[in-house]
Amino acid sequence: MQVAKCPTDELSLTNCAVINEKEQLDQHVNVRNGACSFVFSLRKHPGVPPGSIGFSLPQVCRSLYIRCFYFFLVSNYRFDKSKQCISSMTMEIDFLQKKNVDSNPYDTDKMNAEFVQHFNNQAFSVGQQLVFNYCDKLFNLNIKDMEAMDPSILKGKKGSGDKQKIDIGLLIGNSQVIFEKSETSSVTLTGRSRTRESRQSIISPDWNFEEMGIGGLDKEFSDIFRRAFASRVFPPEIVEQMGGKHVKGILLYGPPGCGKTLMARQIGKMLKAREPKIVNGPEILNKYVGESEANIRKLFADAEDEQKRLGANSGLHIIIFDEIDAICKQRGSMAGSTGVHDTVVNQLLSKIDGVEQLNNILVIGMTNRPDLIDEALLRPGRLEVKMEIGLPDENGRVQILNIHTAKMRQHKLLGADVDIQELAIETKNFSGAELEGLVRAAQSTAMNKHIKASSTVEVDTDTAEKLQVSRMDFMGSLNNDIKPAFGTNQEDYASYIMNGIVVWGDLVSAVLKKGKLLVKQTQNNQRTPLVSVLLEGSPNSGKTALAAKISEESEFPFIKICAPDKMIGHSEIAKCQAIKKIFDDAYKSQLSCVVVDDIERLLDYVPIGPRFSNLVLQALLVLLKKPPPKGRKLLIIGTTSCKDVLQEMGMLDVFSTTIHIPNISRGEELVKALEVLGSFSVQECASIAKALKGKTLSIGIKNLLMLTEMAAQV
């Protein structure tokens, strides 16, 4: 083919060779002039004569060393995308024209992003020269070196780490361009892309979470990578051929303090995308009509503008919504409101996946209340990846504690007696934020030992140099300072068993034994994640104490007592919400135990009428039968003194089993109870046994305890 001039100035800046529209050539061609050979991507334009191929001046004079009207060989070239995708490309940079030289610093990271977008899916060869227009300045680039993308990375596997040099490569969205000054160049460069840095580590699923400050979220991060970013790793044309679309939204939900915001922040850094826009939900709202919707539009304006300019080559724009439930409540749910929330939801829906779709965005929403969010926002195509960021397990707690004690360990301020594994075992149901608080509390305790409190508060410099955070500091903070929000409050059930359990006969031992079996079943059996038992018996027979004892001995991470004394004065709706919250909190733990005490009191049952709260009854019937989420296990222990009433209400059927708690009915049992209580001497107990011989009794253990204490005062 004959060499021709590039028909337009715009095409001369594309680094593409230009042919006539009627020519039948592939997307990439090999251009050979004797021993000199380069591969170019093609564009078509009617201004190029048939049988000719147009080049820009740098391509002809500096790369091919030929003049116009010369002839040379042109052949189709096809890339092996498993071996020729560019991982990194190093090129020398200088001003194209000396008259345009300036001393302004140029950010190579931004240049890298602009270059990859502008020349995406184009062919490059080592030794080739081209012109790059950046910030209205023309730069001359000379390709010095190229390395191939490891094919195992493209398949989502761990890279081998070997660097493969190539002479011809295809630039893709994940390629990295490294800019270096030539010896005579006067360009001032800033940014990380001035030096060689492997981009493959950014897209590898093999992360070092501790360096990123994330602990206990390995699986969640890997799942997000697989769902949301796998399509962005592959070359765009492969995704297009598959008919695939990028994931545009992720919803992170879970208890407070478990790392949702931290994970969203790291996702932005991981992709080396545009600087993420982080927005708190309430900041969107504005008192003026239409301003809230305008705030949503402003967030997407940059992405829209870039997609119009660059199309499929546009970079990724990340928008992070913290507390997204504040602006995306279910439409029509707020009676008497101005409707601002509804229009904000509509605007957000249209921007993420409306008629004019944006394919260069990733919206990350975070909330503690996913149930409040409008369901239209959660469908595929919008916030389709829903990831629960729950409480860390034991291994996760080890990672988090290692992260927060790393500096102390580095500077030898952590005591040798501190066992991170032991702390992880003791901190069941602690969130990541609570574990960080525990470390801070232990540090404060250790520092407080070296403060002299006299007329002034000052540090004892003599002992401060020996400062170390010891195991006792951690344990003291664990017992006194930091309590998990979703953990076990021992004060709740300690008051119910303050006098211990009086084992006055085999019947009590049998109840405790059955309780242990139910605990064991909950822990070990995979087929029955929900186990419920009802302890029924006469008033004052010790049902609540036995329930508290069984729950305490279970040593489950989450133990909560749902008692009527916590709901005095509550309306029916408030009572239902309080009960539901206890169960919702229980579902967040791997192993949970909920004691539903005095069920008839929760139901507001009275025999006169009779009357009871049907709203609370229906709520309990649903919650007692509802199985916990996958991977979670729940033990429910209910207590009642009105078995017949619950039978009529249909509540007995929702419990897995029922255990009868008897009263003391024989003299031998009474004497045994008195001996355990220790309120009477041996002679007095013998006298009581003689007086009760042959008589039948019915006395609750709580009544007996009260009577013995009264007798002791006489």
mmCIF file of N, CA and C in Angstrom, residues 359-476:
data_model
loop_
_atom_site.group_PDB
_atom_site.id
_atom_site.type_symbol
_atom_site.label_atom_id
_atom_site.label_comp_id
_atom_site.label_asym_id
_atom_site.label_seq_id
_atom_site.Cartn_x
_atom_site.Cartn_y
_atom_site.Cartn_z
ATOM 1 N N ASN A 359 -22.495 3.067 32.222
ATOM 2 C CA ASN A 359 -21.788 1.799 32.411
ATOM 3 C C ASN A 359 -20.445 1.988 33.107
ATOM 4 N N ASN A 360 -20.159 3.231 33.530
ATOM 5 C CA ASN A 360 -18.854 3.521 34.126
ATOM 6 C C ASN A 360 -18.983 3.930 35.589
ATOM 7 N N ILE A 361 -20.026 3.455 36.258
ATOM 8 C CA ILE A 361 -20.244 3.818 37.660
ATOM 9 C C ILE A 361 -20.306 2.570 38.536
ATOM 10 N N LEU A 362 -19.963 2.763 39.795
ATOM 11 C CA LEU A 362 -20.156 1.739 40.817
ATOM 12 C C LEU A 362 -20.677 2.453 42.059
ATOM 13 N N VAL A 363 -21.930 2.177 42.409
ATOM 14 C CA VAL A 363 -22.562 2.807 43.564
ATOM 15 C C VAL A 363 -22.489 1.831 44.734
ATOM 16 N N ILE A 364 -21.925 2.280 45.841
ATOM 17 C CA ILE A 364 -21.815 1.445 47.040
ATOM 18 C C ILE A 364 -22.663 2.082 48.133
ATOM 19 N N GLY A 365 -23.697 1.384 48.571
ATOM 20 C CA GLY A 365 -24.553 1.866 49.651
ATOM 21 C C GLY A 365 -24.278 1.112 50.933
ATOM 22 N N MET A 366 -24.379 1.805 52.065
ATOM 23 C CA MET A 366 -24.138 1.180 53.367
ATOM 24 C C MET A 366 -25.280 1.522 54.305
ATOM 25 N N THR A 367 -25.730 0.537 55.063
ATOM 26 C CA THR A 367 -26.843 0.762 55.977
ATOM 27 C C THR A 367 -26.861 -0.289 57.074
ATOM 28 N N ASN A 368 -27.477 0.086 58.196
ATOM 29 C CA ASN A 368 -27.757 -0.886 59.262
ATOM 30 C C ASN A 368 -29.171 -1.443 59.138
ATOM 31 N N ARG A 369 -29.994 -0.813 58.277
ATOM 32 C CA ARG A 369 -31.404 -1.188 58.158
ATOM 33 C C ARG A 369 -31.764 -1.466 56.701
ATOM 34 N N PRO A 370 -31.378 -2.609 56.150
ATOM 35 C CA PRO A 370 -31.716 -2.896 54.751
ATOM 36 C C PRO A 370 -33.209 -3.050 54.523
ATOM 37 N N ASP A 371 -33.967 -3.324 55.590
ATOM 38 C CA ASP A 371 -35.409 -3.505 55.447
ATOM 39 C C ASP A 371 -36.133 -2.206 55.110
ATOM 40 N N LEU A 372 -35.481 -1.059 55.333
ATOM 41 C CA LEU A 372 -36.119 0.228 55.062
ATOM 42 C C LEU A 372 -35.957 0.678 53.618
ATOM 43 N N ILE A 373 -35.049 0.067 52.865
ATOM 44 C CA ILE A 373 -34.703 0.563 51.537
ATOM 45 C C ILE A 373 -35.736 0.121 50.506
ATOM 46 N N ASP A 374 -36.050 1.024 49.571
ATOM 47 C CA ASP A 374 -37.020 0.732 48.527
ATOM 48 C C ASP A 374 -36.576 -0.485 47.715
ATOM 49 N N GLU A 375 -37.503 -1.404 47.497
ATOM 50 C CA GLU A 375 -37.145 -2.677 46.856
ATOM 51 C C GLU A 375 -36.703 -2.496 45.403
ATOM 52 N N ALA A 376 -37.151 -1.418 44.744
ATOM 53 C CA ALA A 376 -36.739 -1.194 43.351
ATOM 54 C C ALA A 376 -35.241 -0.943 43.249
ATOM 55 N N LEU A 377 -34.646 -0.439 44.322
ATOM 56 C CA LEU A 377 -33.206 -0.146 44.321
ATOM 57 C C LEU A 377 -32.378 -1.419 44.457
ATOM 58 N N LEU A 378 -33.005 -2.510 44.907
ATOM 59 C CA LEU A 378 -32.262 -3.734 45.212
ATOM 60 C C LEU A 378 -32.334 -4.773 44.103
ATOM 61 N N ARG A 379 -33.018 -4.435 43.018
ATOM 62 C CA ARG A 379 -33.135 -5.431 41.953
ATOM 63 C C ARG A 379 -31.852 -5.499 41.134
ATOM 64 N N PRO A 380 -31.638 -6.609 40.353
ATOM 65 C CA PRO A 380 -30.446 -6.699 39.497
ATOM 66 C C PRO A 380 -30.372 -5.526 38.525
ATOM 67 N N GLY A 381 -29.160 -5.025 38.333
ATOM 68 C CA GLY A 381 -28.955 -3.850 37.497
ATOM 69 C C GLY A 381 -28.768 -2.597 38.311
ATOM 70 N N ARG A 382 -29.157 -2.656 39.596
ATOM 71 C CA ARG A 382 -28.958 -1.516 40.494
ATOM 72 C C ARG A 382 -28.053 -1.971 41.644
ATOM 73 N N LEU A 383 -28.518 -1.951 42.868
ATOM 74 C CA LEU A 383 -27.680 -2.455 43.966
ATOM 75 C C LEU A 383 -27.868 -3.967 44.074
ATOM 76 N N GLU A 384 -27.358 -4.682 43.071
ATOM 77 C CA GLU A 384 -27.692 -6.108 42.959
ATOM 78 C C GLU A 384 -26.829 -7.001 43.843
ATOM 79 N N VAL A 385 -25.631 -6.559 44.209
ATOM 80 C CA VAL A 385 -24.775 -7.365 45.086
ATOM 81 C C VAL A 385 -25.042 -6.939 46.526
ATOM 82 N N LYS A 386 -25.709 -7.796 47.269
ATOM 83 C CA LYS A 386 -26.053 -7.495 48.667
ATOM 84 C C LYS A 386 -25.163 -8.346 49.562
ATOM 85 N N MET A 387 -24.326 -7.679 50.340
ATOM 86 C CA MET A 387 -23.324 -8.379 51.144
ATOM 87 C C MET A 387 -23.503 -8.016 52.615
ATOM 88 N N GLU A 388 -23.724 -9.037 53.449
ATOM 89 C CA GLU A 388 -23.838 -8.791 54.882
ATOM 90 C C GLU A 388 -22.442 -8.754 55.501
ATOM 91 N N ILE A 389 -22.135 -7.652 56.163
ATOM 92 C CA ILE A 389 -20.880 -7.512 56.895
ATOM 93 C C ILE A 389 -21.223 -7.745 58.359
ATOM 94 N N GLY A 390 -21.107 -8.991 58.798
ATOM 95 C CA GLY A 390 -21.558 -9.368 60.130
ATOM 96 C C GLY A 390 -20.458 -9.300 61.172
ATOM 97 N N LEU A 391 -20.794 -9.802 62.343
ATOM 98 C CA LEU A 391 -19.816 -9.835 63.436
ATOM 99 C C LEU A 391 -18.695 -10.810 63.088
ATOM 100 N N PRO A 392 -17.451 -10.448 63.364
ATOM 101 C CA PRO A 392 -16.331 -11.329 62.996
ATOM 102 C C PRO A 392 -16.319 -12.612 63.817
ATOM 103 N N ASP A 393 -15.875 -13.702 63.197
ATOM 104 C CA ASP A 393 -15.709 -14.952 63.934
ATOM 105 C C ASP A 393 -14.359 -14.914 64.670
ATOM 106 N N GLU A 394 -14.000 -16.038 65.295
ATOM 107 C CA GLU A 394 -12.784 -16.050 66.118
ATOM 108 C C GLU A 394 -11.541 -15.733 65.293
ATOM 109 N N ASN A 395 -11.441 -16.321 64.113
ATOM 110 C CA ASN A 395 -10.283 -16.045 63.255
ATOM 111 C C ASN A 395 -10.250 -14.586 62.837
ATOM 112 N N GLY A 396 -11.433 -14.028 62.553
ATOM 113 C CA GLY A 396 -11.511 -12.615 62.190
ATOM 114 C C GLY A 396 -11.102 -11.710 63.335
ATOM 115 N N ARG A 397 -11.486 -12.090 64.561
ATOM 116 C CA ARG A 397 -11.117 -11.271 65.722
ATOM 117 C C ARG A 397 -9.598 -11.306 65.948
ATOM 118 N N VAL A 398 -8.967 -12.456 65.663
ATOM 119 C CA VAL A 398 -7.500 -12.528 65.760
ATOM 120 C C VAL A 398 -6.871 -11.542 64.784
ATOM 121 N N GLN A 399 -7.383 -11.507 63.543
ATOM 122 C CA GLN A 399 -6.845 -10.583 62.534
ATOM 123 C C GLN A 399 -7.013 -9.135 62.977
ATOM 124 N N ILE A 400 -8.201 -8.792 63.481
ATOM 125 C CA ILE A 400 -8.477 -7.405 63.871
ATOM 126 C C ILE A 400 -7.592 -6.995 65.046
ATOM 127 N N LEU A 401 -7.465 -7.858 66.041
ATOM 128 C CA LEU A 401 -6.620 -7.534 67.195
ATOM 129 C C LEU A 401 -5.150 -7.411 66.785
ATOM 130 N N ASN A 402 -4.716 -8.235 65.842
ATOM 131 C CA ASN A 402 -3.337 -8.113 65.346
ATOM 132 C C ASN A 402 -3.111 -6.779 64.650
ATOM 133 N N ILE A 403 -4.126 -6.320 63.915
ATOM 134 C CA ILE A 403 -4.019 -5.028 63.219
ATOM 135 C C ILE A 403 -3.867 -3.895 64.226
ATOM 136 N N HIS A 404 -4.695 -3.915 65.276
ATOM 137 C CA HIS A 404 -4.715 -2.793 66.218
ATOM 138 C C HIS A 404 -3.589 -2.856 67.254
ATOM 139 N N THR A 405 -2.906 -3.995 67.350
ATOM 140 C CA THR A 405 -1.767 -4.086 68.277
ATOM 141 C C THR A 405 -0.431 -4.128 67.537
ATOM 142 N N ALA A 406 -0.482 -3.959 66.206
ATOM 143 C CA ALA A 406 0.738 -4.100 65.402
ATOM 144 C C ALA A 406 1.799 -3.080 65.807
ATOM 145 N N LYS A 407 1.405 -1.820 65.993
ATOM 146 C CA LYS A 407 2.389 -0.783 66.335
ATOM 147 C C LYS A 407 2.977 -1.019 67.722
ATOM 148 N N MET A 408 2.132 -1.448 68.667
ATOM 149 C CA MET A 408 2.647 -1.751 70.007
ATOM 150 C C MET A 408 3.650 -2.899 69.945
ATOM 151 N N ARG A 409 3.341 -3.893 69.116
ATOM 152 C CA ARG A 409 4.245 -5.030 68.988
ATOM 153 C C ARG A 409 5.557 -4.588 68.322
ATOM 154 N N GLN A 410 5.443 -3.708 67.341
ATOM 155 C CA GLN A 410 6.619 -3.228 66.625
ATOM 156 C C GLN A 410 7.565 -2.461 67.540
ATOM 157 N N HIS A 411 7.000 -1.659 68.457
ATOM 158 C CA HIS A 411 7.826 -0.844 69.355
ATOM 159 C C HIS A 411 8.011 -1.494 70.730
ATOM 160 N N LYS A 412 7.660 -2.789 70.823
ATOM 161 C CA LYS A 412 7.870 -3.586 72.037
ATOM 162 C C LYS A 412 7.154 -2.983 73.257
ATOM 163 N N LEU A 413 5.927 -2.510 73.016
ATOM 164 C CA LEU A 413 5.102 -1.976 74.104
ATOM 165 C C LEU A 413 4.002 -2.950 74.512
ATOM 166 N N LEU A 414 3.913 -4.086 73.827
ATOM 167 C CA LEU A 414 2.909 -5.099 74.146
ATOM 168 C C LEU A 414 3.548 -6.154 75.033
ATOM 169 N N GLY A 415 2.927 -6.405 76.190
ATOM 170 C CA GLY A 415 3.481 -7.357 77.145
ATOM 171 C C GLY A 415 3.604 -8.759 76.571
ATOM 172 N N ALA A 416 4.608 -9.491 77.032
ATOM 173 C CA ALA A 416 4.828 -10.857 76.544
ATOM 174 C C ALA A 416 3.714 -11.800 76.969
ATOM 175 N N ASP A 417 2.958 -11.417 78.033
ATOM 176 C CA ASP A 417 1.890 -12.291 78.525
ATOM 177 C C ASP A 417 0.579 -12.097 77.783
ATOM 178 N N VAL A 418 0.529 -11.176 76.811
ATOM 179 C CA VAL A 418 -0.703 -10.939 76.051
ATOM 180 C C VAL A 418 -0.831 -11.998 74.966
ATOM 181 N N ASP A 419 -1.885 -12.782 75.035
ATOM 182 C CA ASP A 419 -2.155 -13.838 74.063
ATOM 183 C C ASP A 419 -3.347 -13.395 73.205
ATOM 184 N N ILE A 420 -3.075 -13.058 71.945
ATOM 185 C CA ILE A 420 -4.134 -12.571 71.045
ATOM 186 C C ILE A 420 -5.211 -13.633 70.854
ATOM 187 N N GLN A 421 -4.807 -14.904 70.793
ATOM 188 C CA GLN A 421 -5.778 -15.989 70.614
ATOM 189 C C GLN A 421 -6.724 -16.055 71.811
ATOM 190 N N GLU A 422 -6.193 -15.882 73.009
ATOM 191 C CA GLU A 422 -7.030 -15.889 74.213
ATOM 192 C C GLU A 422 -8.019 -14.726 74.190
ATOM 193 N N LEU A 423 -7.536 -13.542 73.799
ATOM 194 C CA LEU A 423 -8.427 -12.377 73.724
ATOM 195 C C LEU A 423 -9.532 -12.607 72.699
ATOM 196 N N ALA A 424 -9.191 -13.248 71.575
ATOM 197 C CA ALA A 424 -10.195 -13.520 70.543
ATOM 198 C C ALA A 424 -11.280 -14.454 71.065
ATOM 199 N N ILE A 425 -10.898 -15.417 71.894
ATOM 200 C CA ILE A 425 -11.870 -16.351 72.477
ATOM 201 C C ILE A 425 -12.769 -15.628 73.475
ATOM 202 N N GLU A 426 -12.200 -14.700 74.250
ATOM 203 C CA GLU A 426 -12.952 -13.994 75.286
ATOM 204 C C GLU A 426 -13.863 -12.902 74.730
ATOM 205 N N THR A 427 -13.645 -12.490 73.482
ATOM 206 C CA THR A 427 -14.405 -11.358 72.925
ATOM 207 C C THR A 427 -15.461 -11.842 71.937
ATOM 208 N N LYS A 428 -16.247 -12.815 72.342
ATOM 209 C CA LYS A 428 -17.322 -13.300 71.482
ATOM 210 C C LYS A 428 -18.326 -12.182 71.211
ATOM 211 N N ASN A 429 -18.767 -12.090 69.946
ATOM 212 C CA ASN A 429 -19.774 -11.111 69.504
ATOM 213 C C ASN A 429 -19.286 -9.666 69.574
ATOM 214 N N PHE A 430 -17.976 -9.447 69.683
ATOM 215 C CA PHE A 430 -17.447 -8.087 69.596
ATOM 216 C C PHE A 430 -17.369 -7.683 68.128
ATOM 217 N N SER A 431 -17.777 -6.473 67.824
ATOM 218 C CA SER A 431 -17.592 -5.946 66.477
ATOM 219 C C SER A 431 -16.166 -5.440 66.328
ATOM 220 N N GLY A 432 -15.776 -5.091 65.089
ATOM 221 C CA GLY A 432 -14.436 -4.576 64.866
ATOM 222 C C GLY A 432 -14.182 -3.287 65.632
ATOM 223 N N ALA A 433 -15.196 -2.399 65.685
ATOM 224 C CA ALA A 433 -15.055 -1.139 66.408
ATOM 225 C C ALA A 433 -14.907 -1.382 67.908
ATOM 226 N N GLU A 434 -15.626 -2.380 68.432
ATOM 227 C CA GLU A 434 -15.525 -2.682 69.865
ATOM 228 C C GLU A 434 -14.174 -3.294 70.216
ATOM 229 N N LEU A 435 -13.612 -4.079 69.288
ATOM 230 C CA LEU A 435 -12.269 -4.618 69.516
ATOM 231 C C LEU A 435 -11.231 -3.499 69.515
ATOM 232 N N GLU A 436 -11.401 -2.530 68.625
ATOM 233 C CA GLU A 436 -10.503 -1.375 68.618
ATOM 234 C C GLU A 436 -10.649 -0.592 69.919
ATOM 235 N N GLY A 437 -11.907 -0.457 70.397
ATOM 236 C CA GLY A 437 -12.143 0.221 71.670
ATOM 237 C C GLY A 437 -11.509 -0.513 72.835
ATOM 238 N N LEU A 438 -11.516 -1.858 72.778
ATOM 239 C CA LEU A 438 -10.890 -2.654 73.829
ATOM 240 C C LEU A 438 -9.386 -2.383 73.892
ATOM 241 N N VAL A 439 -8.738 -2.311 72.726
ATOM 242 C CA VAL A 439 -7.292 -2.027 72.693
ATOM 243 C C VAL A 439 -7.019 -0.640 73.264
ATOM 244 N N ARG A 440 -7.857 0.344 72.893
ATOM 245 C CA ARG A 440 -7.666 1.702 73.420
ATOM 246 C C ARG A 440 -7.856 1.740 74.928
ATOM 247 N N ALA A 441 -8.867 1.005 75.419
ATOM 248 C CA ALA A 441 -9.126 0.981 76.858
ATOM 249 C C ALA A 441 -7.957 0.347 77.614
ATOM 250 N N ALA A 442 -7.391 -0.725 77.050
ATOM 251 C CA ALA A 442 -6.232 -1.370 77.686
ATOM 252 C C ALA A 442 -5.031 -0.427 77.697
ATOM 253 N N GLN A 443 -4.857 0.319 76.613
ATOM 254 C CA GLN A 443 -3.765 1.295 76.568
ATOM 255 C C GLN A 443 -3.949 2.368 77.638
ATOM 256 N N SER A 444 -5.196 2.846 77.791
ATOM 257 C CA SER A 444 -5.475 3.871 78.806
ATOM 258 C C SER A 444 -5.209 3.344 80.208
ATOM 259 N N THR A 445 -5.600 2.093 80.441
ATOM 260 C CA THR A 445 -5.369 1.484 81.753
ATOM 261 C C THR A 445 -3.875 1.388 82.048
ATOM 262 N N ALA A 446 -3.091 0.986 81.024
ATOM 263 C CA ALA A 446 -1.640 0.858 81.212
ATOM 264 C C ALA A 446 -0.998 2.224 81.445
ATOM 265 N N MET A 447 -1.448 3.240 80.719
ATOM 266 C CA MET A 447 -0.863 4.578 80.876
ATOM 267 C C MET A 447 -1.238 5.203 82.212
ATOM 268 N N ASN A 448 -2.446 4.872 82.698
ATOM 269 C CA ASN A 448 -2.914 5.454 83.958
ATOM 270 C C ASN A 448 -2.025 5.044 85.136
ATOM 271 N N LYS A 449 -1.354 3.895 85.029
ATOM 272 C CA LYS A 449 -0.475 3.432 86.110
ATOM 273 C C LYS A 449 0.751 4.339 86.272
ATOM 274 N N HIS A 450 1.064 5.086 85.228
ATOM 275 C CA HIS A 450 2.277 5.905 85.248
ATOM 276 C C HIS A 450 1.958 7.392 85.395
ATOM 277 N N ILE A 451 0.769 7.704 85.931
ATOM 278 C CA ILE A 451 0.382 9.099 86.160
ATOM 279 C C ILE A 451 0.343 9.358 87.655
ATOM 280 N N LYS A 452 1.051 10.392 88.091
ATOM 281 C CA LYS A 452 1.072 10.770 89.505
ATOM 282 C C LYS A 452 0.005 11.841 89.735
ATOM 283 N N ALA A 453 -0.942 11.543 90.606
ATOM 284 C CA ALA A 453 -2.007 12.495 90.922
ATOM 285 C C ALA A 453 -1.717 13.130 92.272
ATOM 286 N N SER A 454 -1.097 14.286 92.256
ATOM 287 C CA SER A 454 -0.854 15.055 93.477
ATOM 288 C C SER A 454 -1.631 16.360 93.341
ATOM 289 N N SER A 455 -1.015 17.471 93.639
ATOM 290 C CA SER A 455 -1.703 18.749 93.418
ATOM 291 C C SER A 455 -1.898 18.995 91.932
ATOM 292 N N THR A 456 -1.013 18.445 91.116
ATOM 293 C CA THR A 456 -1.159 18.492 89.658
ATOM 294 C C THR A 456 -1.066 17.071 89.113
ATOM 295 N N VAL A 457 -1.615 16.897 87.929
ATOM 296 C CA VAL A 457 -1.570 15.582 87.284
ATOM 297 C C VAL A 457 -0.387 15.574 86.333
ATOM 298 N N GLU A 458 0.562 14.689 86.564
ATOM 299 C CA GLU A 458 1.751 14.634 85.718
ATOM 300 C C GLU A 458 2.207 13.190 85.553
ATOM 301 N N VAL A 459 2.974 12.977 84.495
ATOM 302 C CA VAL A 459 3.459 11.632 84.177
ATOM 303 C C VAL A 459 4.718 11.347 84.986
ATOM 304 N N ASP A 460 4.754 10.139 85.548
ATOM 305 C CA ASP A 460 5.937 9.692 86.280
ATOM 306 C C ASP A 460 6.990 9.257 85.257
ATOM 307 N N THR A 461 7.912 10.140 84.938
ATOM 308 C CA THR A 461 8.895 9.866 83.885
ATOM 309 C C THR A 461 9.828 8.712 84.231
ATOM 310 N N ASP A 462 9.981 8.431 85.516
ATOM 311 C CA ASP A 462 10.886 7.357 85.921
ATOM 312 C C ASP A 462 10.360 5.989 85.496
ATOM 313 N N THR A 463 9.047 5.832 85.592
ATOM 314 C CA THR A 463 8.455 4.517 85.252
ATOM 315 C C THR A 463 7.844 4.487 83.854
ATOM 316 N N ALA A 464 7.589 5.673 83.254
ATOM 317 C CA ALA A 464 6.909 5.718 81.949
ATOM 318 C C ALA A 464 7.727 5.036 80.860
ATOM 319 N N GLU A 465 9.053 5.058 81.005
ATOM 320 C CA GLU A 465 9.897 4.420 79.996
ATOM 321 C C GLU A 465 9.702 2.912 79.968
ATOM 322 N N LYS A 466 9.191 2.354 81.048
ATOM 323 C CA LYS A 466 8.961 0.910 81.123
ATOM 324 C C LYS A 466 7.508 0.550 80.795
ATOM 325 N N LEU A 467 6.779 1.497 80.174
ATOM 326 C CA LEU A 467 5.358 1.279 79.870
ATOM 327 C C LEU A 467 5.172 0.050 78.973
ATOM 328 N N GLN A 468 4.279 -0.831 79.402
ATOM 329 C CA GLN A 468 3.883 -1.974 78.589
ATOM 330 C C GLN A 468 2.420 -2.287 78.866
ATOM 331 N N VAL A 469 1.696 -2.661 77.815
ATOM 332 C CA VAL A 469 0.292 -3.050 77.959
ATOM 333 C C VAL A 469 0.253 -4.549 78.227
ATOM 334 N N SER A 470 -0.209 -4.915 79.408
ATOM 335 C CA SER A 470 -0.146 -6.318 79.832
ATOM 336 C C SER A 470 -1.497 -7.011 79.676
ATOM 337 N N ARG A 471 -1.493 -8.299 79.946
ATOM 338 C CA ARG A 471 -2.718 -9.093 79.890
ATOM 339 C C ARG A 471 -3.742 -8.575 80.896
ATOM 340 N N MET A 472 -3.277 -8.172 82.089
ATOM 341 C CA MET A 472 -4.191 -7.670 83.122
ATOM 342 C C MET A 472 -4.901 -6.408 82.657
ATOM 343 N N ASP A 473 -4.222 -5.560 81.873
ATOM 344 C CA ASP A 473 -4.857 -4.350 81.343
ATOM 345 C C ASP A 473 -6.003 -4.719 80.401
ATOM 346 N N PHE A 474 -5.760 -5.717 79.548
ATOM 347 C CA PHE A 474 -6.809 -6.146 78.627
ATOM 348 C C PHE A 474 -7.976 -6.769 79.381
ATOM 349 N N MET A 475 -7.687 -7.633 80.321
ATOM 350 C CA MET A 475 -8.748 -8.314 81.051
ATOM 351 C C MET A 475 -9.560 -7.327 81.897
ATOM 352 N N GLY A 476 -8.874 -6.346 82.513
ATOM 353 C CA GLY A 476 -9.592 -5.337 83.276
ATOM 354 C C GLY A 476 -10.533 -4.530 82.398
#
